Amino acid sequence: MLEIRELSKTYPNGVQALKRVNLSIPKGMFGLLGPNGAGKSSLMRTLATLQEADSGSATFGNIDVLKDKDQVRRILGYLPQDFGVYPKTSAEDLLNHFAVLKGLTERKQRAEVVQGLLQQVNLYEQRKRKLGTFSGGMRQRFGIAQALLGDPKLVIVDEPTAGLDPEERNRFLNLLAEIGEQVVVILSTHIVEDVTDLCPRMAIICAGQVLLTGEPLQAIQTLNNRVWRKVVSKDSLERYRRDHTVLSSRLVGGRPVINIYSEAQPDEGFEQIEPDLEDVYFHRLREFERAA
Ligand code: ADP
């Protein structure tokens, strides 16, 4: 279990990226969901020992994450948001190099681990190819292979699906889902479906604050009978936004379809729909915006 208590961070430019963050993160996949600028990377980098917090604590089992950095690094697998590769190096060579850095000094054992990971992430056939020729999805899968070196107990992946096409994204998420349930895996993302598909537990953060944490299914249930949908005209969209809690609007066949939060039927033409995690997400964000 990873326990984060009252974690705060203000950057030298005055931006308060984390405001007394409290989270209990058990084994399994944990989704950290929030819009751009919410503080996800700041939290991930802090847990990955790459930057200091101002105050608060984080413990993983008996490891003090903020102090015992060497111990954290031994059990950590990290895929940063801006994971760069050496474009002229082959997948196999670079993974082998990372394995040396991880302390896998015995050549034969190292080769086995590297081959095994390349197979696991489905890059074995492409292992001799230069990383510069890889697609975004292949690069991210390579990133996961690198993160899994040394059997980490804490795996952190920061916005891994941004920029992947749907097929690559699916492949990547399936790979993440296969990482053991005996490991804490934190998936930070601004894409709601990433969390819906994979994560039995989650948190929503915005402006450095935790707005919600728990199980997605439970959170969704709290919106039962309270989400309504209607196809509206473009002209009336602003009026609906003013008079109602519009959770989301999207175009279907060129016409706006809006989801509204309301305890009673807003007006004729609205049909009640089954809420989903996206409704939960936008409901929390709207409430937060209103309180701000
Ligand atoms: P997210 O990962 O959710 O997009 P970040 O943690 O990257 O959010 O950013 C949170 C806030 O902190 C943003 O307002 C961002 O501009 C700011 N920020 C991030 N890194 C730095 C930094 N090194 N120096 C100053 N401000 C930063």
PDB file of C-alpha atoms and ligand atoms in Angstrom:
ATOM      1  CA  MET A   1       0.000   0.000   0.000  1.00  0.00           C
ATOM      2  CA  LEU A   2       1.230   3.448  -0.915  1.00  0.00           C
ATOM      3  CA  GLU A   3       0.094   6.056   1.602  1.00  0.00           C
ATOM      4  CA  ILE A   4       0.330   9.711   0.651  1.00  0.00           C
ATOM      5  CA  ARG A   5      -0.414  12.242   3.371  1.00  0.00           C
ATOM      6  CA  GLU A   6      -0.828  15.998   3.102  1.00  0.00           C
ATOM      7  CA  LEU A   7       1.630  16.224   0.244  1.00  0.00           C
ATOM      8  CA  SER A   8       2.197  19.776  -0.979  1.00  0.00           C
ATOM      9  CA  LYS A   9       4.426  21.361  -3.585  1.00  0.00           C
ATOM     10  CA  THR A  10       4.802  24.931  -4.774  1.00  0.00           C
ATOM     11  CA  TYR A  11       7.205  25.657  -7.645  1.00  0.00           C
ATOM     12  CA  PRO A  12       9.607  28.619  -7.434  1.00  0.00           C
ATOM     13  CA  ASN A  13       7.357  30.519  -9.881  1.00  0.00           C
ATOM     14  CA  GLY A  14       4.551  30.381  -7.305  1.00  0.00           C
ATOM     15  CA  VAL A  15       2.413  27.665  -8.942  1.00  0.00           C
ATOM     16  CA  GLN A  16       1.001  25.417  -6.232  1.00  0.00           C
ATOM     17  CA  ALA A  17       0.998  22.076  -8.044  1.00  0.00           C
ATOM     18  CA  LEU A  18      -0.005  19.876  -5.072  1.00  0.00           C
ATOM     19  CA  LYS A  19      -2.253  20.978  -2.224  1.00  0.00           C
ATOM     20  CA  ARG A  20      -2.310  18.649   0.767  1.00  0.00           C
ATOM     21  CA  VAL A  21      -2.824  15.538  -1.327  1.00  0.00           C
ATOM     22  CA  ASN A  22      -4.049  12.461   0.588  1.00  0.00           C
ATOM     23  CA  LEU A  23      -4.271   9.124  -1.202  1.00  0.00           C
ATOM     24  CA  SER A  24      -4.194   5.467  -0.197  1.00  0.00           C
ATOM     25  CA  ILE A  25      -3.170   3.363  -3.149  1.00  0.00           C
ATOM     26  CA  PRO A  26      -3.491  -0.423  -2.800  1.00  0.00           C
ATOM     27  CA  LYS A  27      -2.071  -3.121  -5.046  1.00  0.00           C
ATOM     28  CA  GLY A  28      -3.484  -3.324  -8.559  1.00  0.00           C
ATOM     29  CA  MET A  29      -4.171  -0.652 -11.135  1.00  0.00           C
ATOM     30  CA  PHE A  30      -4.872   2.814  -9.795  1.00  0.00           C
ATOM     31  CA  GLY A  31      -6.050   5.529 -12.168  1.00  0.00           C
ATOM     32  CA  LEU A  32      -5.009   9.105 -11.483  1.00  0.00           C
ATOM     33  CA  LEU A  33      -7.320  11.163 -13.629  1.00  0.00           C
ATOM     34  CA  GLY A  34      -7.176  14.905 -14.160  1.00  0.00           C
ATOM     35  CA  PRO A  35      -7.038  17.608 -16.816  1.00  0.00           C
ATOM     36  CA  ASN A  36      -3.771  19.024 -18.104  1.00  0.00           C
ATOM     37  CA  GLY A  37      -2.067  21.032 -15.401  1.00  0.00           C
ATOM     38  CA  ALA A  38      -3.874  19.182 -12.583  1.00  0.00           C
ATOM     39  CA  GLY A  39      -0.616  18.165 -10.907  1.00  0.00           C
ATOM     40  CA  LYS A  40      -0.410  14.540 -12.032  1.00  0.00           C
ATOM     41  CA  SER A  41       3.157  14.701 -13.281  1.00  0.00           C
ATOM     42  CA  SER A  42       4.232  16.662 -10.231  1.00  0.00           C
ATOM     43  CA  LEU A  43       2.863  13.878  -8.040  1.00  0.00           C
ATOM     44  CA  MET A  44       4.366  11.128 -10.208  1.00  0.00           C
ATOM     45  CA  ARG A  45       7.785  12.784 -10.278  1.00  0.00           C
ATOM     46  CA  THR A  46       7.711  13.249  -6.518  1.00  0.00           C
ATOM     47  CA  LEU A  47       6.877   9.572  -5.950  1.00  0.00           C
ATOM     48  CA  ALA A  48       9.567   8.602  -8.460  1.00  0.00           C
ATOM     49  CA  THR A  49      12.107  10.553  -6.325  1.00  0.00           C
ATOM     50  CA  LEU A  50      12.838  13.006  -9.135  1.00  0.00           C
ATOM     51  CA  GLN A  51      11.710  16.087  -7.277  1.00  0.00           C
ATOM     52  CA  GLU A  52      11.184  17.197  -3.695  1.00  0.00           C
ATOM     53  CA  ALA A  53       7.884  17.922  -2.000  1.00  0.00           C
ATOM     54  CA  ASP A  54       7.618  20.910   0.350  1.00  0.00           C
ATOM     55  CA  SER A  55       5.700  19.059   3.046  1.00  0.00           C
ATOM     56  CA  GLY A  56       3.741  15.904   3.742  1.00  0.00           C
ATOM     57  CA  SER A  57       4.719  12.267   3.572  1.00  0.00           C
ATOM     58  CA  ALA A  58       4.558   9.185   1.376  1.00  0.00           C
ATOM     59  CA  THR A  59       5.221   5.655   2.562  1.00  0.00           C
ATOM     60  CA  PHE A  60       5.303   2.413   0.639  1.00  0.00           C
ATOM     61  CA  GLY A  61       5.254  -0.515   3.034  1.00  0.00           C
ATOM     62  CA  ASN A  62       8.086   0.420   5.386  1.00  0.00           C
ATOM     63  CA  ILE A  63       9.852   2.666   2.887  1.00  0.00           C
ATOM     64  CA  ASP A  64       9.739   6.413   3.439  1.00  0.00           C
ATOM     65  CA  VAL A  65       9.360   7.408  -0.205  1.00  0.00           C
ATOM     66  CA  LEU A  66      10.452  11.012   0.261  1.00  0.00           C
ATOM     67  CA  LYS A  67      13.596  10.122   2.242  1.00  0.00           C
ATOM     68  CA  ASP A  68      14.792   6.632   1.339  1.00  0.00           C
ATOM     69  CA  LYS A  69      15.298   7.434  -2.321  1.00  0.00           C
ATOM     70  CA  ASP A  70      17.747   4.629  -3.028  1.00  0.00           C
ATOM     71  CA  GLN A  71      15.306   2.096  -1.630  1.00  0.00           C
ATOM     72  CA  VAL A  72      12.486   3.543  -3.725  1.00  0.00           C
ATOM     73  CA  ARG A  73      14.598   3.369  -6.883  1.00  0.00           C
ATOM     74  CA  ARG A  74      15.268  -0.302  -6.258  1.00  0.00           C
ATOM     75  CA  ILE A  75      11.562  -1.183  -6.274  1.00  0.00           C
ATOM     76  CA  LEU A  76      10.378   1.439  -8.766  1.00  0.00           C
ATOM     77  CA  GLY A  77       9.448   1.092 -12.424  1.00  0.00           C
ATOM     78  CA  TYR A  78       8.828   4.448 -14.040  1.00  0.00           C
ATOM     79  CA  LEU A  79       7.638   5.436 -17.486  1.00  0.00           C
ATOM     80  CA  PRO A  80       7.877   9.225 -17.636  1.00  0.00           C
ATOM     81  CA  GLN A  81       5.601  11.359 -19.764  1.00  0.00           C
ATOM     82  CA  ASP A  82       8.443  12.444 -22.013  1.00  0.00           C
ATOM     83  CA  PHE A  83      10.177   9.102 -22.332  1.00  0.00           C
ATOM     84  CA  GLY A  84      13.008   9.641 -24.798  1.00  0.00           C
ATOM     85  CA  VAL A  85      14.922   6.894 -26.568  1.00  0.00           C
ATOM     86  CA  TYR A  86      18.201   6.868 -28.413  1.00  0.00           C
ATOM     87  CA  PRO A  87      16.916   6.738 -32.002  1.00  0.00           C
ATOM     88  CA  LYS A  88      19.975   5.038 -33.459  1.00  0.00           C
ATOM     89  CA  THR A  89      20.075   2.222 -30.912  1.00  0.00           C
ATOM     90  CA  SER A  90      18.176  -1.025 -31.316  1.00  0.00           C
ATOM     91  CA  ALA A  91      15.447  -1.974 -28.851  1.00  0.00           C
ATOM     92  CA  GLU A  92      17.454  -4.931 -27.656  1.00  0.00           C
ATOM     93  CA  ASP A  93      20.677  -2.994 -27.125  1.00  0.00           C
ATOM     94  CA  LEU A  94      19.014  -0.169 -25.230  1.00  0.00           C
ATOM     95  CA  LEU A  95      17.002  -2.502 -23.018  1.00  0.00           C
ATOM     96  CA  ASN A  96      20.188  -4.430 -22.321  1.00  0.00           C
ATOM     97  CA  HIS A  97      21.868  -1.164 -21.383  1.00  0.00           C
ATOM     98  CA  PHE A  98      19.034  -0.232 -19.000  1.00  0.00           C
ATOM     99  CA  ALA A  99      19.295  -3.723 -17.501  1.00  0.00           C
ATOM    100  CA  VAL A 100      22.968  -3.150 -16.718  1.00  0.00           C
ATOM    101  CA  LEU A 101      22.049   0.128 -15.040  1.00  0.00           C
ATOM    102  CA  LYS A 102      19.406  -1.717 -13.006  1.00  0.00           C
ATOM    103  CA  GLY A 103      22.159  -3.943 -11.651  1.00  0.00           C
ATOM    104  CA  LEU A 104      21.610  -7.055 -13.747  1.00  0.00           C
ATOM    105  CA  THR A 105      25.323  -7.705 -14.060  1.00  0.00           C
ATOM    106  CA  GLU A 106      25.285 -11.396 -14.903  1.00  0.00           C
ATOM    107  CA  ARG A 107      25.317 -11.603 -18.690  1.00  0.00           C
ATOM    108  CA  LYS A 108      23.327 -14.775 -19.252  1.00  0.00           C
ATOM    109  CA  GLN A 109      20.640 -13.901 -16.751  1.00  0.00           C
ATOM    110  CA  ARG A 110      20.445 -10.391 -18.163  1.00  0.00           C
ATOM    111  CA  ALA A 111      19.983 -11.702 -21.703  1.00  0.00           C
ATOM    112  CA  GLU A 112      17.125 -13.917 -20.514  1.00  0.00           C
ATOM    113  CA  VAL A 113      15.393 -11.037 -18.762  1.00  0.00           C
ATOM    114  CA  VAL A 114      15.769  -8.759 -21.783  1.00  0.00           C
ATOM    115  CA  GLN A 115      14.446 -11.386 -24.208  1.00  0.00           C
ATOM    116  CA  GLY A 116      11.559 -12.176 -21.874  1.00  0.00           C
ATOM    117  CA  LEU A 117      10.521  -8.546 -21.568  1.00  0.00           C
ATOM    118  CA  LEU A 118      10.763  -7.956 -25.311  1.00  0.00           C
ATOM    119  CA  GLN A 119       8.447 -10.914 -25.778  1.00  0.00           C
ATOM    120  CA  GLN A 120       6.078  -9.690 -23.087  1.00  0.00           C
ATOM    121  CA  VAL A 121       5.648  -6.300 -24.766  1.00  0.00           C
ATOM    122  CA  ASN A 122       5.430  -7.900 -28.183  1.00  0.00           C
ATOM    123  CA  LEU A 123       8.565  -6.324 -29.609  1.00  0.00           C
ATOM    124  CA  TYR A 124      10.677  -9.431 -29.880  1.00  0.00           C
ATOM    125  CA  GLU A 125      10.411  -9.603 -33.668  1.00  0.00           C
ATOM    126  CA  GLN A 126      11.441  -5.953 -33.881  1.00  0.00           C
ATOM    127  CA  ARG A 127      14.240  -6.179 -31.325  1.00  0.00           C
ATOM    128  CA  LYS A 128      17.017  -5.431 -33.839  1.00  0.00           C
ATOM    129  CA  ARG A 129      15.266  -2.383 -35.239  1.00  0.00           C
ATOM    130  CA  LYS A 130      16.462   1.108 -34.384  1.00  0.00           C
ATOM    131  CA  LEU A 131      14.173   2.824 -31.897  1.00  0.00           C
ATOM    132  CA  GLY A 132      13.985   5.880 -34.147  1.00  0.00           C
ATOM    133  CA  THR A 133      11.918   3.812 -36.593  1.00  0.00           C
ATOM    134  CA  PHE A 134       9.336   2.788 -33.960  1.00  0.00           C
ATOM    135  CA  SER A 135       5.761   4.105 -33.919  1.00  0.00           C
ATOM    136  CA  GLY A 136       4.502   5.924 -30.839  1.00  0.00           C
ATOM    137  CA  GLY A 137       2.813   2.787 -29.574  1.00  0.00           C
ATOM    138  CA  MET A 138       5.925   0.679 -30.038  1.00  0.00           C
ATOM    139  CA  ARG A 139       7.987   3.272 -28.195  1.00  0.00           C
ATOM    140  CA  GLN A 140       5.555   3.223 -25.287  1.00  0.00           C
ATOM    141  CA  ARG A 141       5.655  -0.574 -25.190  1.00  0.00           C
ATOM    142  CA  PHE A 142       9.416  -0.366 -25.114  1.00  0.00           C
ATOM    143  CA  GLY A 143       9.000   2.130 -22.279  1.00  0.00           C
ATOM    144  CA  ILE A 144       6.983  -0.428 -20.329  1.00  0.00           C
ATOM    145  CA  ALA A 145       9.620  -3.099 -20.895  1.00  0.00           C
ATOM    146  CA  GLN A 146      12.212  -0.716 -19.483  1.00  0.00           C
ATOM    147  CA  ALA A 147       9.963   0.104 -16.521  1.00  0.00           C
ATOM    148  CA  LEU A 148       9.478  -3.585 -15.691  1.00  0.00           C
ATOM    149  CA  LEU A 149      13.194  -4.348 -15.420  1.00  0.00           C
ATOM    150  CA  GLY A 150      14.113  -5.629 -11.992  1.00  0.00           C
ATOM    151  CA  ASP A 151      10.606  -6.747 -10.986  1.00  0.00           C
ATOM    152  CA  PRO A 152       9.371  -3.431  -9.594  1.00  0.00           C
ATOM    153  CA  LYS A 153       6.817  -3.369  -6.792  1.00  0.00           C
ATOM    154  CA  LEU A 154       5.737   0.170  -7.585  1.00  0.00           C
ATOM    155  CA  VAL A 155       5.080   0.996 -11.239  1.00  0.00           C
ATOM    156  CA  ILE A 156       4.313   4.552 -12.316  1.00  0.00           C
ATOM    157  CA  VAL A 157       3.222   5.377 -15.844  1.00  0.00           C
ATOM    158  CA  ASP A 158       2.622   9.038 -16.618  1.00  0.00           C
ATOM    159  CA  GLU A 159       0.162   9.826 -19.439  1.00  0.00           C
ATOM    160  CA  PRO A 160       1.232   6.813 -21.481  1.00  0.00           C
ATOM    161  CA  THR A 161      -1.643   6.777 -23.966  1.00  0.00           C
ATOM    162  CA  ALA A 162      -1.542  10.423 -25.062  1.00  0.00           C
ATOM    163  CA  GLY A 163      -0.869  10.492 -28.785  1.00  0.00           C
ATOM    164  CA  LEU A 164      -1.508   6.792 -29.422  1.00  0.00           C
ATOM    165  CA  ASP A 165      -4.060   5.746 -32.004  1.00  0.00           C
ATOM    166  CA  PRO A 166      -6.961   3.581 -30.716  1.00  0.00           C
ATOM    167  CA  GLU A 167      -5.386   0.291 -31.673  1.00  0.00           C
ATOM    168  CA  GLU A 168      -2.028   1.142 -30.153  1.00  0.00           C
ATOM    169  CA  ARG A 169      -3.764   2.451 -27.074  1.00  0.00           C
ATOM    170  CA  ASN A 170      -5.679  -0.817 -26.628  1.00  0.00           C
ATOM    171  CA  ARG A 171      -2.550  -2.829 -27.029  1.00  0.00           C
ATOM    172  CA  PHE A 172      -0.747  -0.696 -24.518  1.00  0.00           C
ATOM    173  CA  LEU A 173      -3.571  -0.867 -21.962  1.00  0.00           C
ATOM    174  CA  ASN A 174      -3.833  -4.645 -22.324  1.00  0.00           C
ATOM    175  CA  LEU A 175      -0.158  -4.851 -21.581  1.00  0.00           C
ATOM    176  CA  LEU A 176      -0.566  -2.755 -18.446  1.00  0.00           C
ATOM    177  CA  ALA A 177      -3.470  -4.931 -17.358  1.00  0.00           C
ATOM    178  CA  GLU A 178      -1.197  -7.959 -17.406  1.00  0.00           C
ATOM    179  CA  ILE A 179       1.188  -6.531 -14.836  1.00  0.00           C
ATOM    180  CA  GLY A 180       0.611  -8.486 -11.657  1.00  0.00           C
ATOM    181  CA  GLU A 181      -2.023  -7.679  -9.104  1.00  0.00           C
ATOM    182  CA  GLN A 182       0.668  -7.912  -6.454  1.00  0.00           C
ATOM    183  CA  VAL A 183       2.176  -4.660  -7.678  1.00  0.00           C
ATOM    184  CA  VAL A 184       1.014  -1.073  -7.214  1.00  0.00           C
ATOM    185  CA  VAL A 185       0.518   0.404 -10.668  1.00  0.00           C
ATOM    186  CA  ILE A 186      -0.329   4.097 -10.947  1.00  0.00           C
ATOM    187  CA  LEU A 187      -1.611   5.185 -14.315  1.00  0.00           C
ATOM    188  CA  SER A 188      -1.851   8.922 -14.718  1.00  0.00           C
ATOM    189  CA  THR A 189      -4.057  10.076 -17.550  1.00  0.00           C
ATOM    190  CA  HIS A 190      -6.457  12.743 -18.756  1.00  0.00           C
ATOM    191  CA  ILE A 191      -8.362  10.115 -20.750  1.00  0.00           C
ATOM    192  CA  VAL A 192     -11.372   8.841 -18.815  1.00  0.00           C
ATOM    193  CA  GLU A 193     -11.646   5.573 -20.761  1.00  0.00           C
ATOM    194  CA  ASP A 194      -8.132   4.572 -19.698  1.00  0.00           C
ATOM    195  CA  VAL A 195      -9.434   4.451 -16.136  1.00  0.00           C
ATOM    196  CA  THR A 196     -12.841   2.991 -16.956  1.00  0.00           C
ATOM    197  CA  ASP A 197     -11.287   0.102 -18.809  1.00  0.00           C
ATOM    198  CA  LEU A 198      -8.549  -0.813 -16.388  1.00  0.00           C
ATOM    199  CA  CYS A 199      -8.665   0.568 -12.894  1.00  0.00           C
ATOM    200  CA  PRO A 200     -10.565  -0.891  -9.924  1.00  0.00           C
ATOM    201  CA  ARG A 201      -9.581   2.191  -7.940  1.00  0.00           C
ATOM    202  CA  MET A 202      -9.000   5.775  -8.921  1.00  0.00           C
ATOM    203  CA  ALA A 203      -8.691   9.402  -7.959  1.00  0.00           C
ATOM    204  CA  ILE A 204      -9.690  12.581  -9.728  1.00  0.00           C
ATOM    205  CA  ILE A 205      -7.379  15.516  -9.240  1.00  0.00           C
ATOM    206  CA  CYS A 206      -7.634  19.107 -10.356  1.00  0.00           C
ATOM    207  CA  ALA A 207      -5.603  22.187  -9.480  1.00  0.00           C
ATOM    208  CA  GLY A 208      -3.410  20.086  -7.204  1.00  0.00           C
ATOM    209  CA  GLN A 209      -6.323  18.783  -5.132  1.00  0.00           C
ATOM    210  CA  VAL A 210      -7.937  15.376  -4.824  1.00  0.00           C
ATOM    211  CA  LEU A 211     -11.607  15.829  -5.759  1.00  0.00           C
ATOM    212  CA  LEU A 212     -12.593  12.189  -5.416  1.00  0.00           C
ATOM    213  CA  THR A 213     -11.019   8.855  -4.650  1.00  0.00           C
ATOM    214  CA  GLY A 214     -12.517   5.391  -4.574  1.00  0.00           C
ATOM    215  CA  GLU A 215     -13.963   2.783  -6.879  1.00  0.00           C
ATOM    216  CA  PRO A 216     -15.192   3.928 -10.297  1.00  0.00           C
ATOM    217  CA  LEU A 217     -18.320   1.756 -10.104  1.00  0.00           C
ATOM    218  CA  GLN A 218     -19.310   3.214  -6.759  1.00  0.00           C
ATOM    219  CA  ALA A 219     -18.687   6.741  -7.958  1.00  0.00           C
ATOM    220  CA  ILE A 220     -20.823   6.094 -11.013  1.00  0.00           C
ATOM    221  CA  GLN A 221     -23.691   4.802  -8.859  1.00  0.00           C
ATOM    222  CA  THR A 222     -23.913   8.115  -7.015  1.00  0.00           C
ATOM    223  CA  LEU A 223     -25.106   9.661 -10.280  1.00  0.00           C
ATOM    224  CA  ASN A 224     -27.861   7.110 -10.903  1.00  0.00           C
ATOM    225  CA  ASN A 225     -31.077   8.804 -12.114  1.00  0.00           C
ATOM    226  CA  ARG A 226     -29.287  12.152 -12.311  1.00  0.00           C
ATOM    227  CA  VAL A 227     -27.834  12.294 -15.776  1.00  0.00           C
ATOM    228  CA  TRP A 228     -29.969  13.426 -18.687  1.00  0.00           C
ATOM    229  CA  ARG A 229     -29.276  13.667 -22.374  1.00  0.00           C
ATOM    230  CA  LYS A 230     -30.751  15.744 -25.156  1.00  0.00           C
ATOM    231  CA  VAL A 231     -30.012  16.691 -28.724  1.00  0.00           C
ATOM    232  CA  VAL A 232     -30.175  20.494 -28.786  1.00  0.00           C
ATOM    233  CA  SER A 233     -29.703  23.238 -31.346  1.00  0.00           C
ATOM    234  CA  LYS A 234     -26.396  25.044 -31.535  1.00  0.00           C
ATOM    235  CA  ASP A 235     -28.136  28.316 -30.686  1.00  0.00           C
ATOM    236  CA  SER A 236     -29.530  27.007 -27.409  1.00  0.00           C
ATOM    237  CA  LEU A 237     -26.260  25.541 -26.154  1.00  0.00           C
ATOM    238  CA  GLU A 238     -25.221  28.681 -24.285  1.00  0.00           C
ATOM    239  CA  ARG A 239     -28.611  28.914 -22.598  1.00  0.00           C
ATOM    240  CA  TYR A 240     -28.359  25.333 -21.366  1.00  0.00           C
ATOM    241  CA  ARG A 241     -24.885  26.012 -20.063  1.00  0.00           C
ATOM    242  CA  ARG A 242     -26.188  28.998 -18.149  1.00  0.00           C
ATOM    243  CA  ASP A 243     -29.305  27.366 -16.710  1.00  0.00           C
ATOM    244  CA  HIS A 244     -28.079  23.831 -16.043  1.00  0.00           C
ATOM    245  CA  THR A 245     -25.080  21.829 -14.970  1.00  0.00           C
ATOM    246  CA  VAL A 246     -23.944  20.731 -18.395  1.00  0.00           C
ATOM    247  CA  LEU A 247     -21.502  17.886 -17.884  1.00  0.00           C
ATOM    248  CA  SER A 248     -20.441  17.504 -21.459  1.00  0.00           C
ATOM    249  CA  SER A 249     -21.440  18.293 -24.979  1.00  0.00           C
ATOM    250  CA  ARG A 250     -20.355  16.636 -28.156  1.00  0.00           C
ATOM    251  CA  LEU A 251     -21.422  16.692 -31.742  1.00  0.00           C
ATOM    252  CA  VAL A 252     -23.250  13.711 -33.195  1.00  0.00           C
ATOM    253  CA  GLY A 253     -23.882  14.056 -36.885  1.00  0.00           C
ATOM    254  CA  GLY A 254     -23.136  17.754 -36.562  1.00  0.00           C
ATOM    255  CA  ARG A 255     -25.694  18.377 -33.792  1.00  0.00           C
ATOM    256  CA  PRO A 256     -24.839  19.055 -30.153  1.00  0.00           C
ATOM    257  CA  VAL A 257     -25.768  16.317 -27.704  1.00  0.00           C
ATOM    258  CA  ILE A 258     -25.537  17.419 -24.097  1.00  0.00           C
ATOM    259  CA  ASN A 259     -25.371  15.539 -20.808  1.00  0.00           C
ATOM    260  CA  ILE A 260     -26.856  17.420 -17.880  1.00  0.00           C
ATOM    261  CA  TYR A 261     -26.715  16.701 -14.151  1.00  0.00           C
ATOM    262  CA  SER A 262     -30.094  17.194 -12.524  1.00  0.00           C
ATOM    263  CA  GLU A 263     -32.085  15.553  -9.729  1.00  0.00           C
ATOM    264  CA  ALA A 264     -35.320  15.996 -11.692  1.00  0.00           C
ATOM    265  CA  GLN A 265     -36.055  15.950 -15.389  1.00  0.00           C
ATOM    266  CA  PRO A 266     -34.658  19.279 -16.703  1.00  0.00           C
ATOM    267  CA  ASP A 267     -37.287  19.764 -19.411  1.00  0.00           C
ATOM    268  CA  GLU A 268     -39.097  17.776 -22.031  1.00  0.00           C
ATOM    269  CA  GLY A 269     -36.933  16.119 -24.550  1.00  0.00           C
ATOM    270  CA  PHE A 270     -34.350  14.988 -22.035  1.00  0.00           C
ATOM    271  CA  GLU A 271     -33.987  11.290 -21.550  1.00  0.00           C
ATOM    272  CA  GLN A 272     -32.419   9.775 -18.489  1.00  0.00           C
ATOM    273  CA  ILE A 273     -29.263   7.843 -19.227  1.00  0.00           C
ATOM    274  CA  GLU A 274     -26.993   5.431 -17.406  1.00  0.00           C
ATOM    275  CA  PRO A 275     -24.177   7.506 -15.965  1.00  0.00           C
ATOM    276  CA  ASP A 276     -20.601   6.583 -16.760  1.00  0.00           C
ATOM    277  CA  LEU A 277     -17.209   7.601 -15.440  1.00  0.00           C
ATOM    278  CA  GLU A 278     -17.008  10.538 -17.792  1.00  0.00           C
ATOM    279  CA  ASP A 279     -20.171  11.963 -16.205  1.00  0.00           C
ATOM    280  CA  VAL A 280     -18.603  11.484 -12.758  1.00  0.00           C
ATOM    281  CA  TYR A 281     -15.431  13.196 -13.903  1.00  0.00           C
ATOM    282  CA  PHE A 282     -17.154  16.230 -15.383  1.00  0.00           C
ATOM    283  CA  HIS A 283     -19.587  16.459 -12.484  1.00  0.00           C
ATOM    284  CA  ARG A 284     -16.685  16.722 -10.046  1.00  0.00           C
ATOM    285  CA  LEU A 285     -14.867  19.239 -12.211  1.00  0.00           C
ATOM    286  CA  ARG A 286     -18.003  21.400 -12.595  1.00  0.00           C
ATOM    287  CA  GLU A 287     -18.647  21.358  -8.844  1.00  0.00           C
ATOM    288  CA  PHE A 288     -15.048  22.299  -8.269  1.00  0.00           C
ATOM    289  CA  GLU A 289     -15.205  25.142 -10.803  1.00  0.00           C
ATOM    290  CA  ARG A 290     -18.373  26.441  -9.227  1.00  0.00           C
ATOM    291  CA  ALA A 291     -16.866  26.433  -5.731  1.00  0.00           C
ATOM    292  CA  ALA A 292     -13.696  28.161  -6.946  1.00  0.00           C
TER     293      ALA A 292
HETATM  294  P1  ADP B   1      -0.329  17.477 -15.186  1.00  0.00           P
HETATM  295  O1  ADP B   1       0.699  16.401 -15.210  1.00  0.00           O
HETATM  296  O2  ADP B   1      -1.586  17.056 -14.491  1.00  0.00           O
HETATM  297  O3  ADP B   1      -0.590  18.071 -16.533  1.00  0.00           O
HETATM  298  P2  ADP B   1       1.736  19.049 -13.893  1.00  0.00           P
HETATM  299  O4  ADP B   1       2.117  18.405 -12.622  1.00  0.00           O
HETATM  300  O5  ADP B   1       2.631  18.890 -15.065  1.00  0.00           O
HETATM  301  O6  ADP B   1       0.232  18.666 -14.268  1.00  0.00           O
HETATM  302  O7  ADP B   1       1.589  20.623 -13.648  1.00  0.00           O
HETATM  303  C1  ADP B   1       0.858  21.160 -12.542  1.00  0.00           C
HETATM  304  C2  ADP B   1       1.070  22.665 -12.526  1.00  0.00           C
HETATM  305  O8  ADP B   1       2.420  22.961 -12.182  1.00  0.00           O
HETATM  306  C3  ADP B   1       0.827  23.335 -13.865  1.00  0.00           C
HETATM  307  O9  ADP B   1       0.267  24.604 -13.614  1.00  0.00           O
HETATM  308  C4  ADP B   1       2.214  23.467 -14.440  1.00  0.00           C
HETATM  309  O10 ADP B   1       2.299  24.563 -15.331  1.00  0.00           O
HETATM  310  C5  ADP B   1       3.051  23.705 -13.214  1.00  0.00           C
HETATM  311  N1  ADP B   1       4.428  23.178 -13.326  1.00  0.00           N
HETATM  312  C6  ADP B   1       4.776  21.908 -13.624  1.00  0.00           C
HETATM  313  N2  ADP B   1       6.107  21.751 -13.577  1.00  0.00           N
HETATM  314  C7  ADP B   1       6.626  22.956 -13.246  1.00  0.00           C
HETATM  315  C8  ADP B   1       7.952  23.460 -13.033  1.00  0.00           C
HETATM  316  N3  ADP B   1       9.023  22.669 -13.142  1.00  0.00           N
HETATM  317  N4  ADP B   1       8.077  24.760 -12.693  1.00  0.00           N
HETATM  318  C9  ADP B   1       7.009  25.557 -12.577  1.00  0.00           C
HETATM  319  N5  ADP B   1       5.730  25.162 -12.739  1.00  0.00           N
HETATM  320  C10 ADP B   1       5.530  23.874 -13.082  1.00  0.00           C
END
